[in-house]
């Protein structure tokens, strides 16, 4: 018939299956491990005459709270340390007694004397105030230019209390209201 195709006879010969070279060893049977299914529900007995006797209870209950926003967790980066554990490097041209030029801030363009490097990596500098009105303060080494001029400050003793905590702004505490002040019904005149 026109629509049907005639089957072709098999011209390829079937090869006999190759036997294993080592006839002494029998093929080991591989046993498949059956997966143990964890039950999702359990039937529990229930007391009472008209309660039916048993209940089907879920083993894993659905959460009672769903967050409105998915906040991604902050992952700890490999090899990164917090700022407090960073190594504080100082530019080689900046040594105690070096005259620096401040590039930013209120005192930009003024020359100051470098005293020491603080724990946060900032530089402790001074004018002194009697010469150019630059008080004792901290600056970042990015915002200064070191000059070749050096001053001998070996006789100057820098107090131990001059640290980063000394220069931080103090937060003012707001006084707490007493209950009698909040619920006053009398008008102030």
PDB file of C-alpha atoms in Angstrom:
ATOM      1  CA  UNK A   1       0.000   0.000   0.000  1.00  0.00           C
ATOM      2  CA  UNK A   2       1.089   3.529  -0.656  1.00  0.00           C
ATOM      3  CA  UNK A   3       1.015   4.871   2.944  1.00  0.00           C
ATOM      4  CA  UNK A   4       2.742   1.896   4.575  1.00  0.00           C
ATOM      5  CA  UNK A   5       6.467   1.357   4.598  1.00  0.00           C
ATOM      6  CA  UNK A   6       7.865  -2.065   4.072  1.00  0.00           C
ATOM      7  CA  UNK A   7      10.003  -3.381   6.898  1.00  0.00           C
ATOM      8  CA  UNK A   8      13.621  -3.920   5.986  1.00  0.00           C
ATOM      9  CA  UNK A   9      15.134  -7.239   6.910  1.00  0.00           C
ATOM     10  CA  UNK A  10      17.875  -7.103   9.572  1.00  0.00           C
ATOM     11  CA  UNK A  11      21.177  -7.234   7.676  1.00  0.00           C
ATOM     12  CA  UNK A  12      23.344  -6.813  10.795  1.00  0.00           C
ATOM     13  CA  UNK A  13      24.312  -9.955  12.549  1.00  0.00           C
ATOM     14  CA  UNK A  14      23.837 -10.069  16.261  1.00  0.00           C
ATOM     15  CA  UNK A  15      27.139 -10.491  18.064  1.00  0.00           C
ATOM     16  CA  UNK A  16      27.251 -12.948  20.913  1.00  0.00           C
ATOM     17  CA  UNK A  17      27.661 -11.260  24.293  1.00  0.00           C
ATOM     18  CA  UNK A  18      31.242 -11.079  25.419  1.00  0.00           C
ATOM     19  CA  UNK A  19      31.989 -13.280  28.361  1.00  0.00           C
ATOM     20  CA  UNK A  20      33.925 -11.940  31.262  1.00  0.00           C
ATOM     21  CA  UNK A  21      37.617 -12.728  31.220  1.00  0.00           C
ATOM     22  CA  UNK A  22      37.588 -13.809  34.841  1.00  0.00           C
ATOM     23  CA  UNK A  23      35.016 -16.575  35.042  1.00  0.00           C
ATOM     24  CA  UNK A  24      35.960 -17.410  38.664  1.00  0.00           C
ATOM     25  CA  UNK A  25      34.555 -14.157  40.100  1.00  0.00           C
ATOM     26  CA  UNK A  26      30.826 -13.952  40.055  1.00  0.00           C
ATOM     27  CA  UNK A  27      29.194 -10.581  39.604  1.00  0.00           C
ATOM     28  CA  UNK A  28      28.256  -9.098  42.975  1.00  0.00           C
ATOM     29  CA  UNK A  29      24.692  -8.138  43.465  1.00  0.00           C
ATOM     30  CA  UNK A  30      24.261  -4.484  44.387  1.00  0.00           C
ATOM     31  CA  UNK A  31      21.503  -4.023  46.888  1.00  0.00           C
ATOM     32  CA  UNK A  32      19.653  -0.755  46.595  1.00  0.00           C
ATOM     33  CA  UNK A  33      18.871   0.980  49.845  1.00  0.00           C
ATOM     34  CA  UNK A  34      15.226   1.642  50.255  1.00  0.00           C
ATOM     35  CA  UNK A  35      14.395   5.200  51.237  1.00  0.00           C
ATOM     36  CA  UNK A  36      12.614   5.390  54.532  1.00  0.00           C
ATOM     37  CA  UNK A  37       9.644   7.673  54.143  1.00  0.00           C
ATOM     38  CA  UNK A  38       9.052  10.026  57.007  1.00  0.00           C
ATOM     39  CA  UNK A  39       5.410  10.210  57.886  1.00  0.00           C
ATOM     40  CA  UNK A  40       3.802  13.617  57.615  1.00  0.00           C
ATOM     41  CA  UNK A  41       0.841  12.807  59.864  1.00  0.00           C
ATOM     42  CA  UNK A  42       0.118  10.588  62.857  1.00  0.00           C
ATOM     43  CA  UNK A  43      -3.221   9.349  64.168  1.00  0.00           C
ATOM     44  CA  UNK A  44      -3.684  10.037  67.862  1.00  0.00           C
ATOM     45  CA  UNK A  45      -6.428   8.856  70.176  1.00  0.00           C
ATOM     46  CA  UNK A  46      -8.795  11.540  71.418  1.00  0.00           C
ATOM     47  CA  UNK A  47     -10.908  11.284  74.551  1.00  0.00           C
ATOM     48  CA  UNK A  48     -14.588  12.076  74.760  1.00  0.00           C
ATOM     49  CA  UNK A  49     -17.751  10.283  73.694  1.00  0.00           C
ATOM     50  CA  UNK A  50     -18.666  12.266  70.568  1.00  0.00           C
ATOM     51  CA  UNK A  51     -15.163  13.091  69.286  1.00  0.00           C
ATOM     52  CA  UNK A  52     -14.716  10.116  66.992  1.00  0.00           C
ATOM     53  CA  UNK A  53     -11.927   8.437  68.976  1.00  0.00           C
ATOM     54  CA  UNK A  54      -8.928   9.459  66.786  1.00  0.00           C
ATOM     55  CA  UNK A  55      -7.478  12.535  65.081  1.00  0.00           C
ATOM     56  CA  UNK A  56      -4.949  12.921  62.269  1.00  0.00           C
ATOM     57  CA  UNK A  57      -2.262  15.362  63.448  1.00  0.00           C
ATOM     58  CA  UNK A  58       0.584  16.866  61.379  1.00  0.00           C
ATOM     59  CA  UNK A  59       4.079  16.176  62.669  1.00  0.00           C
ATOM     60  CA  UNK A  60       5.479  19.419  61.270  1.00  0.00           C
ATOM     61  CA  UNK A  61       3.189  22.308  62.029  1.00  0.00           C
ATOM     62  CA  UNK A  62       3.076  25.344  59.792  1.00  0.00           C
ATOM     63  CA  UNK A  63       4.756  28.454  61.206  1.00  0.00           C
ATOM     64  CA  UNK A  64       2.493  30.850  63.015  1.00  0.00           C
ATOM     65  CA  UNK A  65       4.383  33.923  61.808  1.00  0.00           C
ATOM     66  CA  UNK A  66       5.412  34.820  58.283  1.00  0.00           C
ATOM     67  CA  UNK A  67       7.734  37.831  57.892  1.00  0.00           C
ATOM     68  CA  UNK A  68       6.435  40.562  55.591  1.00  0.00           C
ATOM     69  CA  UNK A  69       9.850  41.208  54.027  1.00  0.00           C
ATOM     70  CA  UNK A  70      12.583  38.742  53.243  1.00  0.00           C
ATOM     71  CA  UNK A  71      15.696  40.275  54.758  1.00  0.00           C
ATOM     72  CA  UNK A  72      18.875  38.637  53.454  1.00  0.00           C
ATOM     73  CA  UNK A  73      21.287  37.500  56.109  1.00  0.00           C
ATOM     74  CA  UNK A  74      24.623  39.200  56.234  1.00  0.00           C
ATOM     75  CA  UNK A  75      27.234  36.601  55.428  1.00  0.00           C
ATOM     76  CA  UNK A  76      30.620  36.667  57.043  1.00  0.00           C
ATOM     77  CA  UNK A  77      33.107  37.423  54.316  1.00  0.00           C
ATOM     78  CA  UNK A  78      36.052  35.085  54.166  1.00  0.00           C
ATOM     79  CA  UNK A  79      39.242  36.723  55.372  1.00  0.00           C
ATOM     80  CA  UNK A  80      37.662  40.075  56.181  1.00  0.00           C
ATOM     81  CA  UNK A  81      38.164  41.555  59.635  1.00  0.00           C
ATOM     82  CA  UNK A  82      36.137  44.231  61.405  1.00  0.00           C
ATOM     83  CA  UNK A  83      37.517  47.780  61.431  1.00  0.00           C
ATOM     84  CA  UNK A  84      38.736  47.442  65.006  1.00  0.00           C
ATOM     85  CA  UNK A  85      41.109  44.634  63.971  1.00  0.00           C
ATOM     86  CA  UNK A  86      42.564  46.319  60.868  1.00  0.00           C
ATOM     87  CA  UNK A  87      46.306  46.912  60.743  1.00  0.00           C
ATOM     88  CA  UNK A  88      47.080  50.618  61.137  1.00  0.00           C
ATOM     89  CA  UNK A  89      49.708  51.643  58.618  1.00  0.00           C
ATOM     90  CA  UNK A  90      51.419  55.010  58.656  1.00  0.00           C
ATOM     91  CA  UNK A  91      52.932  56.743  55.649  1.00  0.00           C
ATOM     92  CA  UNK A  92      56.735  56.450  55.803  1.00  0.00           C
ATOM     93  CA  UNK A  93      57.206  60.211  55.383  1.00  0.00           C
ATOM     94  CA  UNK A  94      55.114  60.916  58.509  1.00  0.00           C
ATOM     95  CA  UNK A  95      57.121  60.564  61.719  1.00  0.00           C
ATOM     96  CA  UNK A  96      56.643  62.252  65.123  1.00  0.00           C
ATOM     97  CA  UNK A  97      57.689  65.881  64.751  1.00  0.00           C
ATOM     98  CA  UNK A  98      57.002  66.121  61.008  1.00  0.00           C
ATOM     99  CA  UNK A  99      55.342  69.314  59.821  1.00  0.00           C
ATOM    100  CA  UNK A 100      52.161  68.520  57.864  1.00  0.00           C
ATOM    101  CA  UNK A 101      49.906  70.669  55.700  1.00  0.00           C
ATOM    102  CA  UNK A 102      46.188  70.122  56.333  1.00  0.00           C
ATOM    103  CA  UNK A 103      44.148  69.889  53.111  1.00  0.00           C
ATOM    104  CA  UNK A 104      40.550  69.843  54.386  1.00  0.00           C
ATOM    105  CA  UNK A 105      38.410  71.264  57.137  1.00  0.00           C
ATOM    106  CA  UNK A 106      38.497  74.473  59.087  1.00  0.00           C
ATOM    107  CA  UNK A 107      42.304  74.603  59.173  1.00  0.00           C
ATOM    108  CA  UNK A 108      43.023  73.754  55.518  1.00  0.00           C
ATOM    109  CA  UNK A 109      46.291  75.196  54.236  1.00  0.00           C
ATOM    110  CA  UNK A 110      47.752  75.503  57.719  1.00  0.00           C
ATOM    111  CA  UNK A 111      50.906  73.790  58.897  1.00  0.00           C
ATOM    112  CA  UNK A 112      50.666  71.505  61.921  1.00  0.00           C
ATOM    113  CA  UNK A 113      53.002  69.237  63.873  1.00  0.00           C
ATOM    114  CA  UNK A 114      52.372  65.466  63.955  1.00  0.00           C
ATOM    115  CA  UNK A 115      52.534  64.054  67.500  1.00  0.00           C
ATOM    116  CA  UNK A 116      51.427  60.395  67.325  1.00  0.00           C
ATOM    117  CA  UNK A 117      49.098  57.928  65.601  1.00  0.00           C
ATOM    118  CA  UNK A 118      45.976  56.960  67.530  1.00  0.00           C
ATOM    119  CA  UNK A 119      44.430  53.491  67.801  1.00  0.00           C
ATOM    120  CA  UNK A 120      41.909  54.133  65.002  1.00  0.00           C
ATOM    121  CA  UNK A 121      44.706  55.097  62.593  1.00  0.00           C
ATOM    122  CA  UNK A 122      44.026  58.834  62.787  1.00  0.00           C
ATOM    123  CA  UNK A 123      46.863  61.295  63.354  1.00  0.00           C
ATOM    124  CA  UNK A 124      47.110  63.436  66.481  1.00  0.00           C
ATOM    125  CA  UNK A 125      48.259  66.896  65.368  1.00  0.00           C
ATOM    126  CA  UNK A 126      48.599  70.339  66.909  1.00  0.00           C
ATOM    127  CA  UNK A 127      49.399  73.871  65.665  1.00  0.00           C
ATOM    128  CA  UNK A 128      50.338  74.771  68.384  1.00  0.00           C
ATOM    129  CA  UNK A 129      47.410  77.138  69.060  1.00  0.00           C
ATOM    130  CA  UNK A 130      49.681  80.009  70.127  1.00  0.00           C
ATOM    131  CA  UNK A 131      51.226  80.111  66.630  1.00  0.00           C
ATOM    132  CA  UNK A 132      48.410  79.408  64.166  1.00  0.00           C
ATOM    133  CA  UNK A 133      45.296  78.722  66.271  1.00  0.00           C
ATOM    134  CA  UNK A 134      45.182  75.011  65.356  1.00  0.00           C
ATOM    135  CA  UNK A 135      44.107  73.134  68.449  1.00  0.00           C
ATOM    136  CA  UNK A 136      45.024  69.572  69.380  1.00  0.00           C
ATOM    137  CA  UNK A 137      42.854  67.346  67.147  1.00  0.00           C
ATOM    138  CA  UNK A 138      42.727  64.225  64.961  1.00  0.00           C
ATOM    139  CA  UNK A 139      43.032  64.104  61.186  1.00  0.00           C
ATOM    140  CA  UNK A 140      43.245  61.348  58.594  1.00  0.00           C
ATOM    141  CA  UNK A 141      46.566  60.859  56.826  1.00  0.00           C
ATOM    142  CA  UNK A 142      44.828  61.009  53.428  1.00  0.00           C
ATOM    143  CA  UNK A 143      44.052  64.664  54.028  1.00  0.00           C
ATOM    144  CA  UNK A 144      47.537  65.892  54.910  1.00  0.00           C
ATOM    145  CA  UNK A 145      50.765  66.470  52.980  1.00  0.00           C
ATOM    146  CA  UNK A 146      53.993  65.658  54.781  1.00  0.00           C
ATOM    147  CA  UNK A 147      56.757  68.218  54.368  1.00  0.00           C
ATOM    148  CA  UNK A 148      60.472  67.606  54.758  1.00  0.00           C
ATOM    149  CA  UNK A 149      60.582  69.927  57.787  1.00  0.00           C
ATOM    150  CA  UNK A 150      60.983  68.104  61.104  1.00  0.00           C
ATOM    151  CA  UNK A 151      60.762  69.498  64.631  1.00  0.00           C
ATOM    152  CA  UNK A 152      62.455  67.859  67.617  1.00  0.00           C
ATOM    153  CA  UNK A 153      59.638  66.847  69.986  1.00  0.00           C
ATOM    154  CA  UNK A 154      61.681  64.445  72.122  1.00  0.00           C
ATOM    155  CA  UNK A 155      61.215  66.727  75.128  1.00  0.00           C
ATOM    156  CA  UNK A 156      57.423  66.830  74.699  1.00  0.00           C
ATOM    157  CA  UNK A 157      55.455  64.292  76.767  1.00  0.00           C
ATOM    158  CA  UNK A 158      52.132  63.296  75.245  1.00  0.00           C
ATOM    159  CA  UNK A 159      49.583  62.311  77.929  1.00  0.00           C
ATOM    160  CA  UNK A 160      48.224  58.747  77.876  1.00  0.00           C
ATOM    161  CA  UNK A 161      44.596  59.894  78.074  1.00  0.00           C
ATOM    162  CA  UNK A 162      44.774  61.397  74.561  1.00  0.00           C
ATOM    163  CA  UNK A 163      43.070  58.512  72.738  1.00  0.00           C
ATOM    164  CA  UNK A 164      40.102  58.196  70.354  1.00  0.00           C
ATOM    165  CA  UNK A 165      37.646  58.072  73.269  1.00  0.00           C
ATOM    166  CA  UNK A 166      38.940  61.453  74.483  1.00  0.00           C
ATOM    167  CA  UNK A 167      38.030  63.100  71.167  1.00  0.00           C
ATOM    168  CA  UNK A 168      34.620  61.446  70.648  1.00  0.00           C
ATOM    169  CA  UNK A 169      31.515  63.551  71.210  1.00  0.00           C
ATOM    170  CA  UNK A 170      29.686  62.858  74.424  1.00  0.00           C
ATOM    171  CA  UNK A 171      26.028  61.949  74.020  1.00  0.00           C
ATOM    172  CA  UNK A 172      23.708  64.005  76.186  1.00  0.00           C
ATOM    173  CA  UNK A 173      21.140  62.049  78.163  1.00  0.00           C
ATOM    174  CA  UNK A 174      17.575  63.230  77.943  1.00  0.00           C
ATOM    175  CA  UNK A 175      15.918  63.523  81.355  1.00  0.00           C
ATOM    176  CA  UNK A 176      13.141  61.020  81.891  1.00  0.00           C
ATOM    177  CA  UNK A 177       9.700  62.384  82.625  1.00  0.00           C
ATOM    178  CA  UNK A 178       8.073  61.378  85.848  1.00  0.00           C
ATOM    179  CA  UNK A 179       4.557  60.002  85.731  1.00  0.00           C
ATOM    180  CA  UNK A 180       3.202  62.955  87.650  1.00  0.00           C
ATOM    181  CA  UNK A 181       4.447  65.360  84.942  1.00  0.00           C
ATOM    182  CA  UNK A 182       2.862  63.434  82.073  1.00  0.00           C
ATOM    183  CA  UNK A 183      -0.607  63.092  83.555  1.00  0.00           C
ATOM    184  CA  UNK A 184      -0.922  66.581  84.993  1.00  0.00           C
ATOM    185  CA  UNK A 185      -4.447  67.905  84.526  1.00  0.00           C
ATOM    186  CA  UNK A 186      -3.740  71.400  85.831  1.00  0.00           C
ATOM    187  CA  UNK A 187      -3.040  74.120  83.319  1.00  0.00           C
ATOM    188  CA  UNK A 188       0.146  76.107  83.579  1.00  0.00           C
ATOM    189  CA  UNK A 189      -0.379  79.848  83.877  1.00  0.00           C
TER     190      UNK A 189
END
